[in-house]
Coordinates of C-alpha atoms and ligand atoms in Angstrom, one line a residue:
X143 CA 239.6 92.2 -67.8
X144 CA 243.4 92.7 -67.7
X145 CA 244.4 96.3 -67.9
X146 CA 246.6 95.4 -70.9
X147 CA 243.9 93.7 -72.9
X148 CA 243.2 95.2 -76.3
X149 CA 240.7 97.9 -76.9
X150 CA 239.0 99.0 -80.2
X151 CA 237.9 102.5 -81.1
X152 CA 235.1 103.4 -83.5
X153 CA 234.4 106.9 -84.6
X154 CA 231.2 108.3 -86.2
X155 CA 231.3 111.6 -88.0
X156 CA 227.6 112.5 -88.7
X157 CA 225.7 115.5 -89.4
X158 CA 225.3 117.0 -85.9
X159 CA 228.2 115.4 -84.1
X160 CA 231.4 113.4 -83.9
X161 CA 231.1 110.5 -81.6
X162 CA 233.7 107.9 -80.3
X163 CA 233.1 104.6 -78.7
X164 CA 235.7 102.2 -77.3
X165 CA 234.9 98.4 -76.9
X166 CA 237.0 95.6 -75.5
X167 CA 237.4 92.2 -77.3
X168 CA 234.2 90.9 -75.7
X169 CA 232.4 93.8 -77.5
X170 CA 231.5 95.6 -74.4
X171 CA 231.5 99.3 -74.4
X172 CA 234.2 100.7 -72.1
X173 CA 234.3 104.4 -73.0
X174 CA 232.4 106.9 -75.1
X175 CA 232.5 110.6 -75.8
X176 CA 230.9 113.1 -78.2
X177 CA 231.5 116.5 -79.7
X178 CA 228.1 118.2 -80.7
X179 CA 228.9 120.7 -83.5
X180 CA 226.2 123.3 -82.6
X181 CA 226.9 123.2 -78.9
X182 CA 230.7 122.7 -78.9
X183 CA 232.3 124.0 -82.1
X184 CA 234.0 127.4 -81.9
X185 CA 234.2 129.9 -84.8
X186 CA 231.8 128.4 -87.3
X187 CA 228.5 129.8 -88.5
X188 CA 226.6 126.5 -88.5
X189 CA 223.2 125.3 -87.6
X190 CA 222.5 121.7 -87.0
X191 CA 226.1 121.0 -88.1
X192 CA 225.8 122.6 -91.5
X193 CA 225.7 125.8 -93.6
X194 CA 223.1 126.6 -96.1
X195 CA 223.1 128.6 -99.4
X196 CA 219.4 128.7 -100.0
X197 CA 219.7 130.5 -103.4
X198 CA 221.6 127.3 -104.9
X199 CA 220.0 124.7 -102.6
X200 CA 223.6 124.0 -101.2
X201 CA 224.1 122.4 -97.9
X202 CA 227.7 122.0 -96.7
X203 CA 229.9 121.7 -93.6
X204 CA 233.3 123.3 -92.8
X205 CA 236.0 120.7 -92.8
X206 CA 238.0 122.6 -90.2
X207 CA 235.1 122.1 -87.8
X208 CA 235.6 118.3 -87.9
X209 CA 239.3 118.7 -87.2
X210 CA 238.5 120.8 -84.1
X211 CA 236.0 118.1 -83.1
X212 CA 238.6 115.3 -83.4
X213 CA 241.1 117.3 -81.3
X214 CA 238.5 117.9 -78.6
X215 CA 237.0 114.4 -78.7
X216 CA 240.2 112.6 -78.1
X217 CA 240.7 114.9 -75.1
X218 CA 237.3 113.9 -73.8
X219 CA 238.0 110.2 -74.3
X220 CA 241.1 110.7 -72.2
X221 CA 239.1 112.4 -69.5
X222 CA 236.8 109.5 -69.5
X223 CA 239.9 107.4 -68.5
X224 CA 240.8 105.9 -71.9
X225 CA 244.3 104.4 -71.9
X226 CA 245.2 105.1 -75.6
X227 CA 248.2 102.6 -75.4
X228 CA 245.7 99.8 -75.3
X229 CA 243.9 100.8 -78.4
X230 CA 244.8 98.1 -81.0
X231 CA 242.8 99.3 -83.9
X232 CA 240.5 102.1 -85.0
X233 CA 237.9 102.2 -87.7
X234 CA 235.5 105.0 -88.5
X235 CA 232.1 105.7 -90.0
X236 CA 231.2 108.9 -91.8
X237 CA 227.9 110.4 -93.0
X238 CA 227.6 109.1 -96.6
X239 CA 228.2 110.9 -99.9
X240 CA 230.0 114.0 -98.5
X241 CA 233.3 114.8 -100.3
X242 CA 236.4 116.5 -99.1
X243 CA 238.8 118.1 -101.6
X244 CA 242.5 117.9 -100.5
X245 CA 245.1 120.0 -102.1
X246 CA 248.7 119.2 -103.2
X247 CA 250.2 120.3 -99.9
X248 CA 248.1 117.9 -97.9
X249 CA 250.3 114.9 -98.0
X250 CA 253.2 116.8 -96.6
X251 CA 251.1 118.5 -94.1
X252 CA 249.6 115.2 -92.9
X253 CA 253.0 113.6 -92.7
X254 CA 254.7 116.4 -90.7
X255 CA 252.2 117.3 -88.1
X256 CA 253.6 118.9 -85.1
X257 CA 252.2 117.0 -81.9
X258 CA 252.4 120.3 -79.9
X259 CA 249.8 121.9 -82.1
X260 CA 246.1 121.1 -82.9
X261 CA 245.0 119.4 -86.0
X262 CA 242.8 122.4 -86.9
X263 CA 245.6 124.9 -86.8
X264 CA 247.9 122.8 -89.1
X265 CA 245.5 121.2 -91.5
X266 CA 243.0 123.9 -92.3
X267 CA 245.3 124.9 -95.2
X268 CA 245.3 121.3 -96.7
X269 CA 242.1 121.6 -98.6
X270 CA 241.4 122.9 -102.2
X271 CA 237.9 123.8 -100.9
X272 CA 237.2 124.5 -97.2
X273 CA 233.6 122.9 -97.4
X274 CA 232.3 119.4 -97.8
X275 CA 229.0 119.2 -99.6
X276 CA 226.6 117.5 -97.2
X277 CA 224.1 114.7 -97.9
X278 CA 221.2 117.2 -97.5
X279 CA 222.5 119.3 -100.5
X280 CA 220.0 119.6 -103.4
X281 CA 222.0 121.7 -105.8
X282 CA 222.7 119.0 -108.5
X283 CA 219.4 118.6 -110.3
X284 CA 221.0 119.2 -113.6
X285 CA 223.9 116.9 -113.0
X286 CA 221.6 114.1 -111.8
X287 CA 219.6 114.4 -115.1
X288 CA 222.9 114.0 -116.9
X289 CA 223.9 110.9 -114.8
X290 CA 220.6 109.2 -115.3
X291 CA 220.6 110.0 -119.0
X292 CA 224.1 108.8 -119.8
X293 CA 223.3 105.1 -119.3
X294 CA 219.9 105.4 -120.8
X295 CA 217.6 106.1 -117.9
X296 CA 217.4 106.0 -114.0
X297 CA 216.7 102.1 -114.1
X298 CA 220.0 101.5 -115.9
X299 CA 221.9 103.8 -113.5
X300 CA 220.4 101.9 -110.5
X301 CA 221.2 98.5 -112.1
X302 CA 224.9 99.5 -112.5
X303 CA 225.5 101.6 -109.4
X304 CA 222.8 100.4 -107.0
X305 CA 221.0 103.8 -107.0
X306 CA 219.6 106.2 -109.6
X307 CA 221.2 109.6 -109.6
X308 CA 220.7 111.5 -106.3
X309 CA 221.5 115.1 -105.5
X310 CA 223.7 114.1 -102.6
X311 CA 225.6 111.3 -104.4
X312 CA 229.2 112.1 -104.9
X313 CA 229.4 111.7 -108.7
X314 CA 226.9 114.4 -109.5
X315 CA 228.6 116.5 -106.7
X316 CA 232.0 116.2 -108.3
X317 CA 230.5 117.1 -111.7
X318 CA 229.0 120.3 -110.3
X319 CA 232.1 121.0 -108.3
X320 CA 234.5 120.8 -111.3
X321 CA 232.1 123.1 -113.3
X322 CA 231.5 125.6 -110.5
X323 CA 235.1 125.7 -109.3
X324 CA 237.3 124.6 -112.2
X325 CA 240.6 126.0 -110.6
X326 CA 239.9 124.4 -107.2
X327 CA 239.1 121.0 -109.0
X328 CA 242.5 121.2 -110.9
X329 CA 244.2 122.0 -107.4
X330 CA 242.5 119.0 -106.0
X331 CA 245.1 116.3 -105.4
X332 CA 242.7 113.8 -103.7
X333 CA 239.0 113.5 -103.1
X334 CA 238.0 111.5 -99.9
X335 CA 234.6 110.6 -98.6
X336 CA 233.8 111.6 -95.0
X337 CA 234.6 108.1 -94.0
X338 CA 237.9 108.0 -95.7
X339 CA 238.6 111.5 -94.6
X340 CA 238.6 110.2 -91.0
X341 CA 241.0 107.3 -91.9
X342 CA 243.3 109.8 -93.8
X343 CA 243.7 112.0 -90.8
X344 CA 244.4 109.1 -88.5
X345 CA 246.8 107.4 -90.9
X346 CA 248.7 110.7 -91.8
X347 CA 248.3 109.9 -95.6
X348 CA 245.5 109.4 -98.0
X349 CA 243.2 106.5 -97.2
X350 CA 241.3 104.6 -99.9
X351 CA 237.4 104.5 -100.0
X352 CA 235.8 101.4 -98.7
X353 CA 233.9 98.8 -100.7
X354 CA 230.5 99.8 -99.4
X355 CA 230.7 103.5 -99.1
X356 CA 232.0 103.7 -102.6
X357 CA 228.5 102.6 -103.7
X358 CA 227.2 105.9 -102.6
X359 CA 228.9 107.9 -105.4
X360 CA 226.9 106.8 -108.6
X361 CA 230.4 106.0 -110.0
X362 CA 231.0 102.4 -109.0
X363 CA 229.9 99.4 -111.1
X364 CA 228.8 97.1 -108.2
X365 CA 228.6 93.8 -110.2
X366 CA 231.9 94.5 -112.1
X367 CA 233.6 95.6 -108.9
X368 CA 235.3 98.6 -110.5
X369 CA 234.8 102.3 -111.6
X370 CA 232.4 102.8 -114.5
X371 CA 234.4 104.4 -117.2
X372 CA 231.4 106.3 -118.8
X373 CA 230.2 107.7 -115.5
X374 CA 233.8 108.8 -114.6
X375 CA 234.1 110.4 -117.9
X376 CA 231.0 112.4 -117.3
X377 CA 232.0 113.5 -113.7
X378 CA 235.5 114.3 -114.9
X379 CA 234.9 116.9 -117.5
X380 CA 237.6 118.4 -119.5
X381 CA 240.6 117.3 -117.4
X382 CA 239.7 113.7 -118.1
X383 CA 239.2 110.3 -116.6
X384 CA 242.8 109.6 -115.6
X385 CA 243.1 112.7 -113.6
X386 CA 239.8 111.9 -111.8
X387 CA 240.9 108.4 -111.2
X388 CA 244.1 109.7 -109.5
X389 CA 242.0 111.9 -107.4
X390 CA 239.8 109.0 -106.3
X391 CA 242.5 106.4 -105.7
X392 CA 242.0 102.6 -105.3
X393 CA 239.2 100.7 -103.5
X394 CA 240.3 97.6 -101.6
X395 CA 237.9 94.8 -101.8
X396 CA 238.5 93.7 -98.2
X397 CA 236.3 95.8 -95.7
X398 CA 238.6 94.7 -93.0
X399 CA 241.8 95.9 -94.8
X400 CA 244.6 97.1 -92.5
X401 CA 245.5 100.5 -94.0
X402 CA 248.6 101.0 -91.8
X403 CA 249.8 102.2 -88.4
X404 CA 248.3 105.3 -86.8
X405 CA 250.2 108.6 -87.6
X406 CA 253.0 109.6 -85.3
X407 CA 251.1 112.7 -84.4
X408 CA 248.6 110.8 -82.4
X409 CA 251.3 108.6 -80.9
X410 CA 253.2 111.6 -79.6
X411 CA 250.3 113.8 -78.8
X412 CA 247.9 111.3 -77.2
X413 CA 250.0 108.3 -76.4
X414 CA 248.6 105.8 -78.9
X415 CA 250.7 102.7 -79.5
X416 CA 253.0 102.8 -82.5
X417 CA 251.4 99.7 -83.8
X418 CA 247.7 100.8 -83.4
X419 CA 246.2 99.8 -86.8
X420 CA 243.9 101.9 -88.9
X421 CA 241.0 99.9 -90.5
X422 CA 239.1 100.9 -93.5
X423 CA 236.3 103.3 -92.5
X424 CA 232.9 103.0 -94.0
X425 CA 229.6 105.1 -94.3
X426 CA 227.5 105.6 -91.3
X427 CA 224.6 103.5 -92.6
X428 CA 226.8 100.5 -93.7
X429 CA 228.4 100.9 -90.2
X430 CA 225.1 100.9 -88.4
X431 CA 224.3 97.4 -89.7
X432 CA 227.6 96.3 -88.2
X433 CA 226.4 97.2 -84.7
X434 CA 225.0 93.7 -84.3
X435 CA 224.9 90.4 -86.2
X436 CA 221.9 91.4 -88.3
X437 CA 219.8 88.3 -89.5
X438 CA 217.9 87.9 -92.6
X439 CA 214.5 89.6 -92.4
X440 CA 215.5 91.8 -89.5
X441 CA 215.2 95.5 -90.2
X442 CA 217.1 98.5 -88.7
X443 CA 215.6 101.9 -88.6
X444 CA 218.0 104.8 -87.9
X445 CA 216.2 107.7 -86.5
X446 CA 219.0 110.3 -86.9
X447 CA 219.0 113.6 -88.8
X448 CA 218.0 111.5 -91.6
X449 CA 215.7 108.5 -91.3
X450 CA 217.1 105.3 -92.9
X451 CA 215.7 101.8 -93.2
X452 CA 218.4 99.1 -93.5
X453 CA 218.3 95.3 -94.2
X454 CA 221.1 93.0 -95.1
X455 CA 220.3 90.8 -98.1
X456 CA 222.0 88.3 -100.4
X457 CA 219.7 89.5 -103.3
X458 CA 220.8 92.4 -105.5
X459 CA 217.4 93.8 -106.6
X460 CA 218.2 97.5 -107.5
X461 CA 215.3 99.8 -108.2
X462 CA 215.3 103.7 -108.7
X463 CA 213.4 104.3 -105.4
X464 CA 215.8 102.4 -103.3
X465 CA 219.6 102.0 -102.7
X466 CA 221.8 98.9 -102.8
X467 CA 225.4 98.9 -101.5
X468 CA 228.0 96.2 -101.1
X469 CA 228.1 94.8 -97.6
X470 CA 230.9 96.6 -95.6
X471 CA 232.4 93.4 -94.6
X472 CA 231.0 90.3 -96.4
X473 CA 231.4 89.6 -100.1
X474 CA 228.2 88.3 -101.6
X475 CA 226.0 90.3 -99.2
X476 CA 224.3 93.6 -99.9
X477 CA 222.7 96.3 -97.9
X478 CA 219.3 97.6 -98.8
X479 CA 218.5 101.1 -97.8
X480 CA 215.8 103.7 -97.9
X481 CA 216.9 107.2 -97.0
X482 CA 214.8 110.3 -96.0
X483 CA 216.0 113.8 -95.6
X484 CA 213.2 114.8 -93.3
X485 CA 213.6 112.7 -90.2
X486 CA 214.7 114.1 -86.9
X487 CA 214.5 117.8 -87.8
X488 CA 211.0 117.4 -89.2
X489 CA 209.7 115.8 -86.0
X490 CA 211.5 118.5 -84.0
X491 CA 209.3 121.0 -85.8
X492 CA 206.1 119.5 -84.7
X493 CA 207.7 119.1 -81.0
X494 CA 208.5 122.8 -81.1
X495 CA 205.0 123.8 -82.2
X496 CA 203.4 121.7 -79.4
X497 CA 205.9 122.9 -76.8
X498 CA 205.3 126.5 -77.8
X499 CA 201.5 126.0 -77.7
X500 CA 201.6 124.5 -74.1
X501 CA 204.4 127.0 -73.0
X502 CA 206.8 124.1 -72.1
X503 CA 209.8 125.7 -70.4
X504 CA 212.3 123.2 -71.8
X505 CA 212.0 123.7 -75.5
X506 CA 213.9 120.5 -76.3
X507 CA 211.6 118.3 -74.1
X508 CA 209.8 115.4 -75.8
X509 CA 207.4 114.8 -73.0
X510 CA 204.4 116.9 -74.5
X511 CA 205.0 115.5 -78.0
X512 CA 205.0 111.9 -76.6
X513 CA 201.8 112.5 -74.7
X514 CA 199.9 113.6 -77.8
X515 CA 201.5 110.9 -80.0
X516 CA 200.1 108.2 -77.6
X517 CA 196.8 109.8 -76.9
X518 CA 195.9 110.4 -80.5
X519 CA 194.2 107.3 -82.1
X520 CA 195.9 105.6 -85.1
X521 CA 195.5 107.9 -88.1
X522 CA 193.9 110.5 -85.8
X523 CA 190.8 108.6 -86.7
X524 CA 187.8 108.7 -84.4
X525 CA 185.1 106.0 -85.0
X526 CA 183.9 106.4 -88.6
X527 CA 185.8 109.7 -89.4
X528 CA 188.3 109.5 -92.3
X529 CA 191.9 108.7 -91.7
X530 CA 194.3 111.7 -91.4
X531 CA 197.4 111.4 -93.6
X532 CA 200.1 114.0 -94.1
X533 CA 203.6 114.7 -95.4
X534 CA 205.9 117.0 -93.5
X535 CA 209.0 118.1 -95.4
X536 CA 210.8 121.1 -94.1
X537 CA 213.6 120.3 -96.7
X538 CA 213.1 118.9 -100.2
X539 CA 212.6 115.2 -99.8
X540 CA 214.4 112.2 -101.5
X541 CA 211.5 109.7 -101.2
X542 CA 209.2 110.8 -102.8
X543 CA 211.0 113.4 -104.9
X544 CA 209.0 116.4 -103.6
X545 CA 210.0 120.0 -102.7
X546 CA 209.8 121.3 -99.2
X547 CA 206.2 121.6 -98.1
X548 CA 203.5 120.3 -95.8
X549 CA 200.4 118.6 -97.1
X550 CA 197.4 117.0 -95.5
X551 CA 194.7 114.6 -96.8
X552 CA 191.7 112.9 -95.3
X553 CA 191.3 109.3 -96.6
X554 CA 188.1 107.1 -96.5
X555 CA 189.3 103.6 -97.2
X556 CA 185.7 102.3 -97.7
X557 CA 185.0 104.6 -100.6
X558 CA 188.7 104.9 -101.4
X559 CA 188.3 108.7 -101.4
X560 CA 191.2 111.1 -100.8
X561 CA 190.3 114.7 -100.0
X562 CA 192.9 117.5 -99.6
X563 CA 192.5 119.4 -96.3
X564 CA 194.4 122.3 -94.7
X565 CA 195.7 120.5 -91.6
X566 CA 194.9 117.8 -89.1
X567 CA 191.6 118.6 -87.1
X568 CA 193.7 119.5 -83.9
X569 CA 196.9 121.1 -84.9
X570 CA 199.7 120.7 -83.6
X571 CA 198.7 118.0 -81.1
X572 CA 197.5 115.4 -83.6
X573 CA 200.4 116.3 -85.9
X574 CA 202.6 114.4 -83.5
X575 CA 200.8 111.1 -84.5
X576 CA 200.4 111.9 -88.2
X577 CA 204.0 112.8 -88.7
X578 CA 205.4 109.7 -87.0
X579 CA 202.9 107.5 -88.8
X580 CA 203.7 109.2 -92.2
X581 CA 207.4 108.4 -91.7
X582 CA 206.7 104.7 -90.9
X583 CA 204.0 104.2 -93.5
X584 CA 206.5 105.3 -96.2
X585 CA 209.0 102.7 -94.9
X586 CA 206.3 100.0 -94.8
X587 CA 205.1 100.9 -98.4
X588 CA 208.6 100.7 -99.8
X589 CA 210.0 97.6 -97.9
X590 CA 206.9 95.4 -98.2
X591 CA 208.3 93.3 -101.1
X592 CA 211.6 92.9 -99.5
X593 CA 210.3 91.3 -96.2
X594 CA 208.9 87.8 -95.8
X595 CA 206.6 86.1 -93.4
X596 CA 208.5 85.5 -90.2
X597 CA 206.1 82.8 -89.0
X598 CA 203.2 80.6 -90.2
X599 CA 200.1 82.6 -90.6
X600 CA 201.8 86.0 -90.4
X601 CA 201.8 88.5 -93.2
X602 CA 205.2 89.6 -94.6
X603 CA 207.0 91.8 -92.1
X604 CA 210.3 92.1 -90.4
X605 CA 211.1 89.5 -87.6
X606 CA 212.6 92.3 -85.5
X607 CA 212.7 96.0 -85.9
X608 CA 215.9 97.5 -84.4
X609 CA 215.8 101.2 -83.7
X610 CA 219.0 103.2 -83.5
X611 CA 220.1 106.9 -83.8
X612 CA 219.0 109.7 -81.5
X613 CA 215.3 109.1 -81.9
X614 CA 215.7 105.6 -80.6
X615 CA 215.6 107.1 -77.1
X616 CA 211.9 107.7 -77.6
X617 CA 209.7 104.8 -76.5
X618 CA 206.5 106.5 -77.8
X619 CA 208.0 106.6 -81.3
X620 CA 209.1 103.0 -80.8
X621 CA 205.5 102.0 -80.1
X622 CA 204.2 103.5 -83.3
X623 CA 207.0 101.9 -85.3
X624 CA 205.8 98.5 -84.0
X625 CA 202.2 99.3 -84.9
X626 CA 203.0 100.3 -88.4
X627 CA 206.0 98.2 -89.4
X628 CA 205.1 95.1 -87.4
X629 CA 207.9 92.9 -86.2
X630 CA 206.8 89.5 -85.1
X631 CA 209.3 89.5 -82.2
X632 CA 208.9 93.1 -81.4
X633 CA 210.8 96.5 -81.5
X634 CA 214.3 96.6 -80.0
X635 CA 216.8 99.3 -79.2
X636 CA 220.5 98.7 -78.9
X637 CA 222.1 99.4 -75.5
X638 CA 224.0 102.2 -77.2
X639 CA 221.2 103.0 -79.6
X640 CA 222.2 106.6 -80.4
X641 CA 225.9 105.4 -80.9
X642 CA 225.2 102.6 -83.3
X643 CA 227.4 103.8 -86.2
X644 CA 230.3 104.3 -83.9
X645 CA 229.8 100.9 -82.3
X646 CA 229.5 99.3 -85.8
X647 CA 232.9 100.8 -86.6
X648 CA 234.5 99.6 -83.4
X649 CA 233.1 96.1 -84.1
X650 CA 234.6 96.3 -87.6
X651 CA 238.0 97.1 -86.0
X652 CA 237.6 94.0 -83.7
X653 CA 236.8 91.8 -86.7
X654 CA 239.6 93.1 -88.9
X655 CA 242.2 92.4 -86.1
X656 CA 240.9 89.2 -84.6
X657 CA 239.3 87.2 -87.5
X658 CA 240.6 83.8 -88.4
X659 CA 241.4 83.3 -92.1
X660 CA 238.0 83.2 -93.9
X661 CA 236.0 84.0 -90.8
X662 CA 233.1 86.4 -91.8
X663 CA 232.1 89.4 -89.6
X664 CA 228.8 87.8 -88.8
X665 CA 230.5 84.6 -87.6
X666 CA 233.1 86.3 -85.3
X667 CA 230.6 89.0 -84.0
X668 CA 227.8 86.4 -83.7
X669 CA 230.0 84.2 -81.4
X670 CA 230.9 87.2 -79.1
X671 CA 227.5 89.0 -79.1
X672 CA 225.3 88.7 -76.0
X673 CA 221.7 89.7 -77.0
X674 CA 220.5 89.9 -73.4
X675 CA 223.2 92.4 -72.5
X676 CA 223.3 94.4 -75.8
X677 CA 219.6 95.0 -76.8
X678 CA 216.4 95.8 -75.1
X679 CA 212.9 95.1 -76.2
X680 CA 211.2 98.5 -76.0
X681 CA 207.8 97.9 -77.7
X682 CA 205.5 95.3 -79.1
X683 CA 205.5 94.7 -82.8
X684 CA 202.8 93.0 -84.8
X685 CA 199.3 93.6 -83.6
X686 CA 196.7 92.2 -86.2
X687 CA 194.0 94.9 -85.8
X688 CA 196.2 97.9 -85.9
X689 CA 198.3 96.2 -88.6
X690 CA 195.3 95.7 -90.8
X691 CA 194.2 99.4 -90.3
X692 CA 197.6 100.7 -91.5
X693 CA 197.3 98.2 -94.4
X694 CA 194.1 100.0 -95.5
X695 CA 195.9 103.4 -95.0
X696 CA 198.7 102.4 -97.3
X697 CA 196.6 102.8 -100.3
X698 CA 195.5 106.3 -99.5
X699 CA 199.2 107.1 -98.6
X700 CA 200.4 105.9 -101.9
X701 CA 197.7 107.9 -103.7
X702 CA 198.5 111.0 -101.8
X703 CA 202.1 110.8 -102.8
X704 CA 201.2 110.1 -106.5
X705 CA 198.8 113.1 -106.5
X706 CA 201.3 115.4 -105.1
X707 CA 204.0 114.1 -107.6
X708 CA 201.7 114.6 -110.5
X709 CA 201.0 118.2 -109.2
X710 CA 204.7 118.9 -109.1
X711 CA 205.2 117.5 -112.7
X712 CA 202.4 119.8 -113.9
X713 CA 204.0 122.7 -112.2
X714 CA 207.4 122.0 -113.8
X715 CA 205.9 121.7 -117.2
X716 CA 204.1 124.9 -116.8
X717 CA 207.1 126.9 -115.8
Ligands
LIG925 N1 214.0 111.7 -76.9 C1 214.0 111.9 -78.2 N2 212.9 111.7 -79.0 C2 212.8 111.9 -80.2 N3 214.0 112.2 -81.0 C3 215.1 112.5 -80.3 C4 215.2 112.3 -78.9 N4 216.5 112.6 -78.6 C5 217.2 112.9 -79.7 N5 216.4 112.9 -80.8 C6 216.6 113.2 -82.2 O1 217.9 112.6 -82.6 C7 218.4 113.5 -83.6 C8 219.9 113.3 -83.7 O2 220.1 111.9 -83.9 P1 221.7 111.4 -84.1 O3 221.4 109.9 -84.5 O4 222.5 111.6 -82.9 O5 222.1 112.4 -85.2 P2 223.1 112.3 -86.4 O6 222.3 112.5 -87.6 O7 224.1 113.6 -86.2 O8 223.9 111.1 -86.4 C9 217.9 114.9 -83.2 O9 217.7 115.6 -84.5 C10 216.8 114.8 -82.4 O10 215.6 115.1 -83.1
LIG926 O1 222.5 110.4 -97.0 C1 222.4 109.6 -96.2 C2 222.2 108.1 -96.7 O2 222.2 108.0 -98.0 C3 222.3 109.9 -94.7 O3 221.8 108.9 -94.0 C4 223.7 110.3 -94.2 O4 224.5 109.2 -94.3 C5 223.6 111.1 -93.0 O5 222.9 110.5 -91.9 P1 222.8 110.9 -90.3 O6 223.6 112.2 -90.1 O7 221.3 111.1 -90.1 O8 223.3 109.8 -89.5

C-alpha cells in the first residue's frame, strides 16, 4: 500500500469511551485507539461514563469530558503512527438520542479555535447547558405520555416516527429541558445529537443531523421525510415551532453527504490535510450495521453497555415494542432495532457476585463467570426439575417497561405453571446462565416474526448472528447466543468486534468519498469486503434439541413478563 494512499477515520462516542479506527480503501484496519472515560478522564465525577441524579431519574454526561477525550484520542492515534495528512475523510457515530445544547457564542468559538490550546479549554463555554442527557435517562415519563397522547396513542406515534415515546428519545427530552430550564432553552442556539456533535466539532461549524439518527427523536415523520409539525409544537412549548426548527437545523437526505472540509484547528494542530472531508455522522446503532454488508435475515447483536438487536429490512413494520429507523445510507431500507438498558452492566453485577464468592483476585475477570455459564445446563434445569427464568434489571428497563429489580420464576412447560421463587437454586453461580439466557430469550421472543426460515426444513431464525460490542469478546456468551437465537450458519464476531460502530463510521466515509453515481453502500462495501479476513465464526448456531427446549421456555418467559407488568400496573393504580 503506497504511503500516500487515502485513509478513512471513524469515531465512536459511546457511553463508556471514545474510540477511533482508521481503515485504508481496501477496508483493512490500520490504526485504532480509545479513550476510556472512567479510566482516562480527568476532573469529572463520573461512573461508567455518566453522572446520575437518582431523585429525578436523570442520567447525563459532561460534554467537556468528550472534548478532553477527542484531544487525547487524536494524540493516541498519532502515537500509533497515524499520518493525519493521508486521512481523506472522517465520519462519526454517537450513542443515540443524547442532545447537546450549544449557546450563541458557539459558532464564533468553533470558527476561531486556537491550535495551540486544547478543545476542552476553549469550548467548555460554548454550551447553554454543560451536560448531555444520556440514553439511560428515565426522567421523562410525563413528557412521554404527552408524546404518545398527542397523535392518539403509542401505535400512532410509532407509525409516524418509528417508535412510541421513550424516556431517552430526544423529543421528550427537549420538552422536559425547555420546561425545567426555560432560560437555558432560550439561550440555546443549536441542538445537536451526539453524532452531529462530533461532526460539528470537526467541521468547526454546526453540522446537521443525519437521516437515520434523526429517527431516534420522536419528532421525525419517517414516511413523509420531514419534521412532524404537531410533535415539534409539543416539544417547542411557548417559544414556538419556528424557534425550535432553527435550533434543530436541516436534515440532508443523503447519508453520505459531504458536510465540508475539516476545521483549520485540526489542520494546524494535528496536521490533517486542508481537504480532509467531514461526512455526515450517524448513531452508534445505525453505524454498527455498516460494519459489514449485512444481508437480509442476518442479525447483529451489540453487547455494549446496552444490548441491541439490529436487522436491515426493506419492510417498514412499526410497533410500539420495537424501533424502526431510516437506513443510514440506503433509501428504501430501514433498520429494525430492539434496545435494552440492562446489558453489559447487569451481566457485570452477576460476574462481580461470582468473583466475590470465589475470591477471584482480578475483579474484572470473566473466567469464573464463563465457567459457571457453561457448566450450568440450559435453563438451569436438571432432569425433570422446572426451568429457571429470571429478569435482572439494575436500571429501569425499556423492554419490557419495568422498574429496576430482580425477579425469579420456576416454569414447568408440561403443566404450563409459573411459580415465583426467591432466586435460582444455586446463586450466584447459576445466575450466570439465567441472566444470559434471559437477555437472549427476550431478543428471540421479539424478533421471531421478523426472521424467516434460512433453509428448507428449518424454523424461522437468523441466517447468521453477528456479535459486536465489548461482550463479543466472550465466547461462552456467544455459545449461549447460538443456542437461544439459532443462526443456521452459526455465530460470528467481527475481527474488530468491540469497535464495530467506529468501523461502520469509517466504512461510511469510504463509501461517501469513493462511490460511483448511484452506487449503494452495500454494493461498494460488498465488493471490497473479505469475509474470511474480517469475521470469525465463534460458536455454533442452530441445534434442534436445545432450540426446541428454548421454544418451550419462551411461553413461560412471556408469561413472566406479563405477570410483572400487571403487578406494576396494579401498584401504579393503587398509589
Ligand atoms: N470478556 C468480556 N465478557 C463479557 N463482557 C465483556 C467482556 N469484555 C467487555 N465486556 C463488556 O463490554 C461492555 C463495554 O462494551 P462497549 O461496546 O465497549 O461499550 P459502549 O457501550 O461504551 O460502546 C462492558 O460493560 C463489559 O461488561
Ligand atoms: O439508546 C440506545 C439505542 O436506542 C443505546 O444503544 C445507545 O445508543 C448507547 O449504546 P452503547 O453505549 O451501549 O453503545
